[in-house]
PDB file of C-alpha atoms in Angstrom:
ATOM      1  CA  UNK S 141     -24.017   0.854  30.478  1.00  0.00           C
ATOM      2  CA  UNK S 142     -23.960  -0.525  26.967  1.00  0.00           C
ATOM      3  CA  UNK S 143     -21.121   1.673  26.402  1.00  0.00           C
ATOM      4  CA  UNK S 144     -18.796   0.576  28.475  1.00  0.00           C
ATOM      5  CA  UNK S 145     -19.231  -3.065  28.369  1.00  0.00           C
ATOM      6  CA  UNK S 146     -18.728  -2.008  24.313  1.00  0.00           C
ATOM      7  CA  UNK S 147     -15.474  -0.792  25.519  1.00  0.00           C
ATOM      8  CA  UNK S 148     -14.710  -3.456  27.635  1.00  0.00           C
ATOM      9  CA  UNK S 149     -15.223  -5.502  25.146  1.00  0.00           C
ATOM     10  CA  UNK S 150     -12.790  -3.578  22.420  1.00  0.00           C
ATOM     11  CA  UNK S 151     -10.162  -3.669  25.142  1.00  0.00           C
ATOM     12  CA  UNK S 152     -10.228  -7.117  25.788  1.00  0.00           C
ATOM     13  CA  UNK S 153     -11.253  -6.209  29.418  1.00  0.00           C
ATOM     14  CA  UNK S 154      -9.313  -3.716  30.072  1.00  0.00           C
ATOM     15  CA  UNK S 155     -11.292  -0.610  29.332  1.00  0.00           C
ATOM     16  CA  UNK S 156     -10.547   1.130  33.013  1.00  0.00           C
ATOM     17  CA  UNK S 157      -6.900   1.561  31.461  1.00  0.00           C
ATOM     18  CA  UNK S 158      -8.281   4.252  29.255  1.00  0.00           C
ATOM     19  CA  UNK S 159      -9.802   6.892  31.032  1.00  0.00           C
ATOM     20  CA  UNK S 160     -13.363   8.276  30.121  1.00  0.00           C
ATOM     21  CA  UNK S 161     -12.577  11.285  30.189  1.00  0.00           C
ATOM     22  CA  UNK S 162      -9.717  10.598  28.551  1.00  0.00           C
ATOM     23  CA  UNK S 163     -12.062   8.797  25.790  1.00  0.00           C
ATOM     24  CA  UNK S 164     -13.901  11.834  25.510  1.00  0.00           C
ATOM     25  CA  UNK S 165     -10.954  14.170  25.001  1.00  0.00           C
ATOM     26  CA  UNK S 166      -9.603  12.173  22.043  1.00  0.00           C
ATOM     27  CA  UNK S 167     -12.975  12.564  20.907  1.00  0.00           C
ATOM     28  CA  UNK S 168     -12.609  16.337  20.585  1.00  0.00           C
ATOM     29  CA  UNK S 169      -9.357  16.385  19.553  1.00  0.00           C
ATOM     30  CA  UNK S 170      -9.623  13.677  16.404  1.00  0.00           C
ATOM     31  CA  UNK S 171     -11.762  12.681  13.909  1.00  0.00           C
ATOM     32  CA  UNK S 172     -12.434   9.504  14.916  1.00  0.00           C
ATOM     33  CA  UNK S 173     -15.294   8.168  16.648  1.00  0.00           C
ATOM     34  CA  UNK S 174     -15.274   6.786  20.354  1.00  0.00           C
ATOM     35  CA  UNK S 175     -15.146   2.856  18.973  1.00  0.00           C
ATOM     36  CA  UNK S 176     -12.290   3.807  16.573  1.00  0.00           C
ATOM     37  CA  UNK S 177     -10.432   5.771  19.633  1.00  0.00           C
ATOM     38  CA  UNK S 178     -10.689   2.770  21.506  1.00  0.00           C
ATOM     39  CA  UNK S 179      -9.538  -0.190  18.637  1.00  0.00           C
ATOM     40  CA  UNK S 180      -6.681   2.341  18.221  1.00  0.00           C
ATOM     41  CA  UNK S 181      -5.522   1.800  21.558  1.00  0.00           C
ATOM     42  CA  UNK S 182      -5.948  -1.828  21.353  1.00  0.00           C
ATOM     43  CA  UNK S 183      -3.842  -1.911  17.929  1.00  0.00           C
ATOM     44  CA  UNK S 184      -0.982   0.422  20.038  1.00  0.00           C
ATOM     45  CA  UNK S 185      -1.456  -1.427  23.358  1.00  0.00           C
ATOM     46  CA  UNK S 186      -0.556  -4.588  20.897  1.00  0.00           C
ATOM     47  CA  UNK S 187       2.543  -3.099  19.841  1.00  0.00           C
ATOM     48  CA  UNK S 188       4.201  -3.476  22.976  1.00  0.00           C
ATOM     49  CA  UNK S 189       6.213  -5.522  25.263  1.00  0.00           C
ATOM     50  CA  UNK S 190       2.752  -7.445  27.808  1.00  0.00           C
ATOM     51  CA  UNK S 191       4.859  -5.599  30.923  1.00  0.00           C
ATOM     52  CA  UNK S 192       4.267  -2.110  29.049  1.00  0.00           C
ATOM     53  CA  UNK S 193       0.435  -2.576  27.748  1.00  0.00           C
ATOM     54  CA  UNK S 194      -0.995  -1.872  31.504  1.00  0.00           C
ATOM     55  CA  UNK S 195       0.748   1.517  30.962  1.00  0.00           C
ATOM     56  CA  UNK S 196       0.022   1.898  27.199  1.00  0.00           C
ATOM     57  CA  UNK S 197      -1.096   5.971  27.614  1.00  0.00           C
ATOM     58  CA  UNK S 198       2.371   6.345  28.950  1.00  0.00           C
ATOM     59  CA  UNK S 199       4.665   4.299  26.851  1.00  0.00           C
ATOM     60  CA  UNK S 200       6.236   4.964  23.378  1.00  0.00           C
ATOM     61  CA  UNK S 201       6.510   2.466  20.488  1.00  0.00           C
ATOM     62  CA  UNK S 202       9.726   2.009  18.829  1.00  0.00           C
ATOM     63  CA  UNK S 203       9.446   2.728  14.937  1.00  0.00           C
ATOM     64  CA  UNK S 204      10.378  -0.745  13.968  1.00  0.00           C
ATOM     65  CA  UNK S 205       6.749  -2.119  15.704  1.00  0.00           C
ATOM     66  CA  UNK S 206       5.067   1.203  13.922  1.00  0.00           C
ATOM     67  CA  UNK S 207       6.061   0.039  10.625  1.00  0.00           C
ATOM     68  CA  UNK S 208       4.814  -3.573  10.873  1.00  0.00           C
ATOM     69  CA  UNK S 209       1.479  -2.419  10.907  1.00  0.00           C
ATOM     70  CA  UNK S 210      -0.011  -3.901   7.673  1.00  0.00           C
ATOM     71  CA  UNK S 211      -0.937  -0.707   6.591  1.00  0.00           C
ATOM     72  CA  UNK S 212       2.482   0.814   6.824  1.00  0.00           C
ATOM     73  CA  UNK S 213       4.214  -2.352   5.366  1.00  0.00           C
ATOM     74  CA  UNK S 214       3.678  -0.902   1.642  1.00  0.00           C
ATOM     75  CA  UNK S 215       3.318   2.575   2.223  1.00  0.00           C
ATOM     76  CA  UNK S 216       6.366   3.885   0.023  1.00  0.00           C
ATOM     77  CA  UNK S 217       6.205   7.090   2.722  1.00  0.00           C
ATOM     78  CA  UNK S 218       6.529   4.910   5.597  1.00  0.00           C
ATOM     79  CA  UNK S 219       9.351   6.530   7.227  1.00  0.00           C
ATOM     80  CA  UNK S 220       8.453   9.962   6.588  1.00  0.00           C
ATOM     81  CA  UNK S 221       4.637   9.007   8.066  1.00  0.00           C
ATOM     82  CA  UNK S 222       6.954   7.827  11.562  1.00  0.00           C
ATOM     83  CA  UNK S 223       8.942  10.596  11.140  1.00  0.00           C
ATOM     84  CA  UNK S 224       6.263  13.467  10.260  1.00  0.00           C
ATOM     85  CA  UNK S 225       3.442  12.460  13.412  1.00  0.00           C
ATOM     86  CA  UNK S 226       6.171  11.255  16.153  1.00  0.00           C
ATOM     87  CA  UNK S 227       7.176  13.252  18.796  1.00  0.00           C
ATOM     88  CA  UNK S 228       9.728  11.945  20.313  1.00  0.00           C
ATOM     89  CA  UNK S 229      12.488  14.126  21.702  1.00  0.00           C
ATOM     90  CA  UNK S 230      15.211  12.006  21.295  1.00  0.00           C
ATOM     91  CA  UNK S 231      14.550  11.866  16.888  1.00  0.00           C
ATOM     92  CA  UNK S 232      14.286   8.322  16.700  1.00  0.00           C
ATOM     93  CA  UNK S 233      10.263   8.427  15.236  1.00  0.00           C
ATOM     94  CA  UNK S 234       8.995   6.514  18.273  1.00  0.00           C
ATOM     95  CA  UNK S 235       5.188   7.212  18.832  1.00  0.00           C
ATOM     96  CA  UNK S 236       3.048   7.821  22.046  1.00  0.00           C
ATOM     97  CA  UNK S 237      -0.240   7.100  22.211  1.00  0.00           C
ATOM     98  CA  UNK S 238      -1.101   9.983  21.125  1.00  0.00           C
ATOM     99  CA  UNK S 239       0.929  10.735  18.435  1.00  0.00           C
ATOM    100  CA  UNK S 240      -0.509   7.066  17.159  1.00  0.00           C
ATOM    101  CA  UNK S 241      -4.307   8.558  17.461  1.00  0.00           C
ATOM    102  CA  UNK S 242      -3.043  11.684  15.399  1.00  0.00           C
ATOM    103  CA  UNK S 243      -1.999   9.617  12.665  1.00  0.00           C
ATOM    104  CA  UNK S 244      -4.667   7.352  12.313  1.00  0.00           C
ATOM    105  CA  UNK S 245      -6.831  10.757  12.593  1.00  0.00           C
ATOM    106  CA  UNK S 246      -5.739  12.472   9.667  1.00  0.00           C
ATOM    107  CA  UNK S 247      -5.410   9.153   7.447  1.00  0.00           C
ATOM    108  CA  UNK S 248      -9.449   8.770   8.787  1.00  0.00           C
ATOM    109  CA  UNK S 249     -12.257   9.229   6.184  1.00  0.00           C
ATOM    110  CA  UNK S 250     -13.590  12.170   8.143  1.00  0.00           C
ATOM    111  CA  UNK S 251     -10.732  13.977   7.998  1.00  0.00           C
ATOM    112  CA  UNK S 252     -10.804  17.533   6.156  1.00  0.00           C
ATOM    113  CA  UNK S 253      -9.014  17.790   3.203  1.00  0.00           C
ATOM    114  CA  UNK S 254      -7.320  20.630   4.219  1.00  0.00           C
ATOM    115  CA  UNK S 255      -5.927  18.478   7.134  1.00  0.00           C
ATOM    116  CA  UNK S 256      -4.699  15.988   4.996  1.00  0.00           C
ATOM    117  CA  UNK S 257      -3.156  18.164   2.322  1.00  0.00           C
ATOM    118  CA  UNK S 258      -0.964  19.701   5.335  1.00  0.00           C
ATOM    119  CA  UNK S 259      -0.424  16.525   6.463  1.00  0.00           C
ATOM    120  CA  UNK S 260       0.860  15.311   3.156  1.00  0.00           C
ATOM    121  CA  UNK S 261       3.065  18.639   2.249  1.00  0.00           C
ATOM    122  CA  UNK S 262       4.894  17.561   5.712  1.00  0.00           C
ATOM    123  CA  UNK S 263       5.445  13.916   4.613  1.00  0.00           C
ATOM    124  CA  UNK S 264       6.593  15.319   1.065  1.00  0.00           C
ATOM    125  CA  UNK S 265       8.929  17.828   2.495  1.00  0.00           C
ATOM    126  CA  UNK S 266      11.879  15.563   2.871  1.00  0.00           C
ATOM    127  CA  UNK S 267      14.556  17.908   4.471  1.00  0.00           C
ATOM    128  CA  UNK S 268      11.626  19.967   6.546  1.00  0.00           C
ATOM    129  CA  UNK S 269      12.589  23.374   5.709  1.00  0.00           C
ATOM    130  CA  UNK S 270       8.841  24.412   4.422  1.00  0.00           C
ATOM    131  CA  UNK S 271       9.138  23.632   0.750  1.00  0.00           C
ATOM    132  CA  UNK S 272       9.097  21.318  -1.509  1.00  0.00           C
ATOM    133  CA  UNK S 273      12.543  22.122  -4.012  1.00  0.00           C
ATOM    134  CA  UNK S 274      13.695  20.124  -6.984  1.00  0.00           C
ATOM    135  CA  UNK S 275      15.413  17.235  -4.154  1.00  0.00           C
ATOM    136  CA  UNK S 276      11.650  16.751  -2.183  1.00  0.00           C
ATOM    137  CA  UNK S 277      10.336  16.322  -5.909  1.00  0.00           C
ATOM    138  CA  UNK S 278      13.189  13.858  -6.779  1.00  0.00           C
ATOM    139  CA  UNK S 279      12.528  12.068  -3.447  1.00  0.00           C
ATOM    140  CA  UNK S 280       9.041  12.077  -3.959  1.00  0.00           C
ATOM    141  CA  UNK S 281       8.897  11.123  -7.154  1.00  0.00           C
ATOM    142  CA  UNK S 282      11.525   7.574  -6.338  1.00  0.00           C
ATOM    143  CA  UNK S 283       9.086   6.848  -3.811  1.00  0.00           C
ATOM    144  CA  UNK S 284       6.226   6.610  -5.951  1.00  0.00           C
ATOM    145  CA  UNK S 285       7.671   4.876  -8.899  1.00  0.00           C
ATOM    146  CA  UNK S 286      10.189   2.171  -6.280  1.00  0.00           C
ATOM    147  CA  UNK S 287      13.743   2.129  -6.390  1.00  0.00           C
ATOM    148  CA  UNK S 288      14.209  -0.571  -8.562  1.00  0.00           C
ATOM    149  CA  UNK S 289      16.210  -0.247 -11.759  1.00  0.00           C
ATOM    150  CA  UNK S 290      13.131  -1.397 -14.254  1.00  0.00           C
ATOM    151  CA  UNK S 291      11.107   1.215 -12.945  1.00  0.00           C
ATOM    152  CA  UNK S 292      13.599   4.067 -12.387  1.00  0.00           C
ATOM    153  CA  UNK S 293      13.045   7.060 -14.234  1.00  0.00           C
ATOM    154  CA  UNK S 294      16.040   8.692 -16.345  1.00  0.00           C
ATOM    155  CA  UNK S 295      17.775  11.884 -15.450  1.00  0.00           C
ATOM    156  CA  UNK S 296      16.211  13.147 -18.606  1.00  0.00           C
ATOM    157  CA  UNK S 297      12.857  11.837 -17.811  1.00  0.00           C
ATOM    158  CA  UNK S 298      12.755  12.810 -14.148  1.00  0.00           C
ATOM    159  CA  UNK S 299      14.071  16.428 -14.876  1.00  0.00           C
ATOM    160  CA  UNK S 300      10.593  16.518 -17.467  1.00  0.00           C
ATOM    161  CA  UNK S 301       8.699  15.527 -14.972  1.00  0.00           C
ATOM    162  CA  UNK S 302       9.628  18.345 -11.935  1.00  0.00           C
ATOM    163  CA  UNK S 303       9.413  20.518 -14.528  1.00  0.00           C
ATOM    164  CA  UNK S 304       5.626  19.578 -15.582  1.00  0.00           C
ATOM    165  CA  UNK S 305       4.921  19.339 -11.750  1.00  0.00           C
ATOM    166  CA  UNK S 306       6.725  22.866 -10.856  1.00  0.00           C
ATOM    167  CA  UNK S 307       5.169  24.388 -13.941  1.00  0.00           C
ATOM    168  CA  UNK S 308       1.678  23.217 -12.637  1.00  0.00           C
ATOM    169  CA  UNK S 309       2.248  24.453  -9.098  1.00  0.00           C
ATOM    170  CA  UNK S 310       4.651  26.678  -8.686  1.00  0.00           C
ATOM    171  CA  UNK S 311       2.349  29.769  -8.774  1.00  0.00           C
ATOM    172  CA  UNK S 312       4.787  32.669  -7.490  1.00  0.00           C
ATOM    173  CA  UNK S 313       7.661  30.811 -10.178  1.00  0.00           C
ATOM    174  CA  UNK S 314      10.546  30.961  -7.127  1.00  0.00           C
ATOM    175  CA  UNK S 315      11.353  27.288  -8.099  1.00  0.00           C
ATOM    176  CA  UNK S 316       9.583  25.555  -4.817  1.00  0.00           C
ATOM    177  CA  UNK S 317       6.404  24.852  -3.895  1.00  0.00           C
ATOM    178  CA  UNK S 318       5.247  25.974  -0.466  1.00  0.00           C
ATOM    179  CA  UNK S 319       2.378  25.116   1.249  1.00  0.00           C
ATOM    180  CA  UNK S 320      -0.476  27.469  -0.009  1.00  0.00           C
ATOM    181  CA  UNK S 321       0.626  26.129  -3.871  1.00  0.00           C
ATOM    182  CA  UNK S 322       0.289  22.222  -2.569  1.00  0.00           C
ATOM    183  CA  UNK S 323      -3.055  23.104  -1.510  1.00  0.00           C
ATOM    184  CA  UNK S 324      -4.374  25.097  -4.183  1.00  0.00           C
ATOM    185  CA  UNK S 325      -2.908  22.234  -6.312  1.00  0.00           C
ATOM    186  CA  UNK S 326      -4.854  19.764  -4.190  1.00  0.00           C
ATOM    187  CA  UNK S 327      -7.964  21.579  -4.197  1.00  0.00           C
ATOM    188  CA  UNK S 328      -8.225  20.691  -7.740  1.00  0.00           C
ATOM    189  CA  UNK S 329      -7.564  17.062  -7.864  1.00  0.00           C
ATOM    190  CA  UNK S 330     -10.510  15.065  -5.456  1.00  0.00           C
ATOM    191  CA  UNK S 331      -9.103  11.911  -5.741  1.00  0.00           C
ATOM    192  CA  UNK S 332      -6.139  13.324  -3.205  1.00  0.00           C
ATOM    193  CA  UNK S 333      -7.279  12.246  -0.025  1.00  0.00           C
ATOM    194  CA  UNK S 334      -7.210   8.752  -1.613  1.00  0.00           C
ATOM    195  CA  UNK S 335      -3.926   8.462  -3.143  1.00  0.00           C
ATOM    196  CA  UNK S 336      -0.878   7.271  -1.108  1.00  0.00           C
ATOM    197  CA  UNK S 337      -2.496   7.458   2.283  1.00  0.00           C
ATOM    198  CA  UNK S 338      -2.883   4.329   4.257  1.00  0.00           C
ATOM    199  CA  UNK S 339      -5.867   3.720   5.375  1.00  0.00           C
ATOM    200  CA  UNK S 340      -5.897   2.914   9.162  1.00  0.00           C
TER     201      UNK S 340
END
């Protein structure tokens, strides 16, 4: 069928090493399409060592390949992106297959923005205990202005600016912002979904 010659094409000729049914699955479970589903495996089957690709459903990719993707490369949440969709039970942010479809899922243009905002409160929430305190806000706000010393904001400066930003969101005033006040905050500003989040 035209179909699958499309996906043996997208595979490079190796289509039978992802399932139909498998295809179909992802499907259901993403927002991506079936052609997107199956360039994402070719971009992950890439990633790894030729022995490993025949068995790219099964295999993990370290974070140091994850974060040569071009897309990554200048993401200034790079290593909470690894860290926030990988699960690997040994910590070290390695992805499966399917954690690498999850990602590219939620940084999709179909995604909801609900899904995103959730996604983005994780990545935010530097020491994953729920909220976003005064040190996530610090983090968060380094990340987006670099680390270098030209661009570095004062003590003065930085403590304005949590203030402005827990002021704004902080709706129940206990000094964090959980996830209910990120969203409501969210809601409000459209242009969200397309600010820090690669595009994959």
């Amino acid at each position: 069928t035209g179909e699958a010659e499309a996906a043996r094409v997208a595979m490079g000729g190796s289509a039978s090493l992802l399932p139909r049914e498998a295809l179909g699955e992802y499907q259901e479970l993403t927002f991506l399409t079936k052609q997107e589903i199956l360039l994402a495996y070719k971009r992950f089957s890439e990633l790894l060592p030729k022995e490993e690709r025949e068995n790219a459903c099964s295999a993990r990719v370290p974070k140091s390949q994850i974060l040569t993707l071009p897309e990554l490369r200048a993401n200034p949440f790079q290593q909470r992106i690894c860290r926030v969709f990988s699960t690997s039970p040994d910590g070290d942010d390695s992805m499966s297959f399917e954690d690498f479809l999850d990602m590219l899922s939620v940084f999709s243009d179909s995604a909801t923005s609900e899904i995103k905002s959730h996604y983005a409160f994780r990545i935010f929430d530097f020491d994953d205990d729920g909220t976003l305190d005064r040190k996530d806000l610090e983090k968060l706000v380094d990340c987006l202005t670099g680390q270098g010393e030209e661009s570095r904001l004062s003590n003065a400066e930085m403590e304005q600016l949590i203030q402005n930003i827990l002021e704004e969101s902080d709706i129940d005033k206990d000094g964090t912002i959980n996830l209910s006040e990120f969203q409501h905050v969210v809601s409000r500003s459209p242009d969200f979904a397309r600010y820090n989040v690669p595009q994959l």
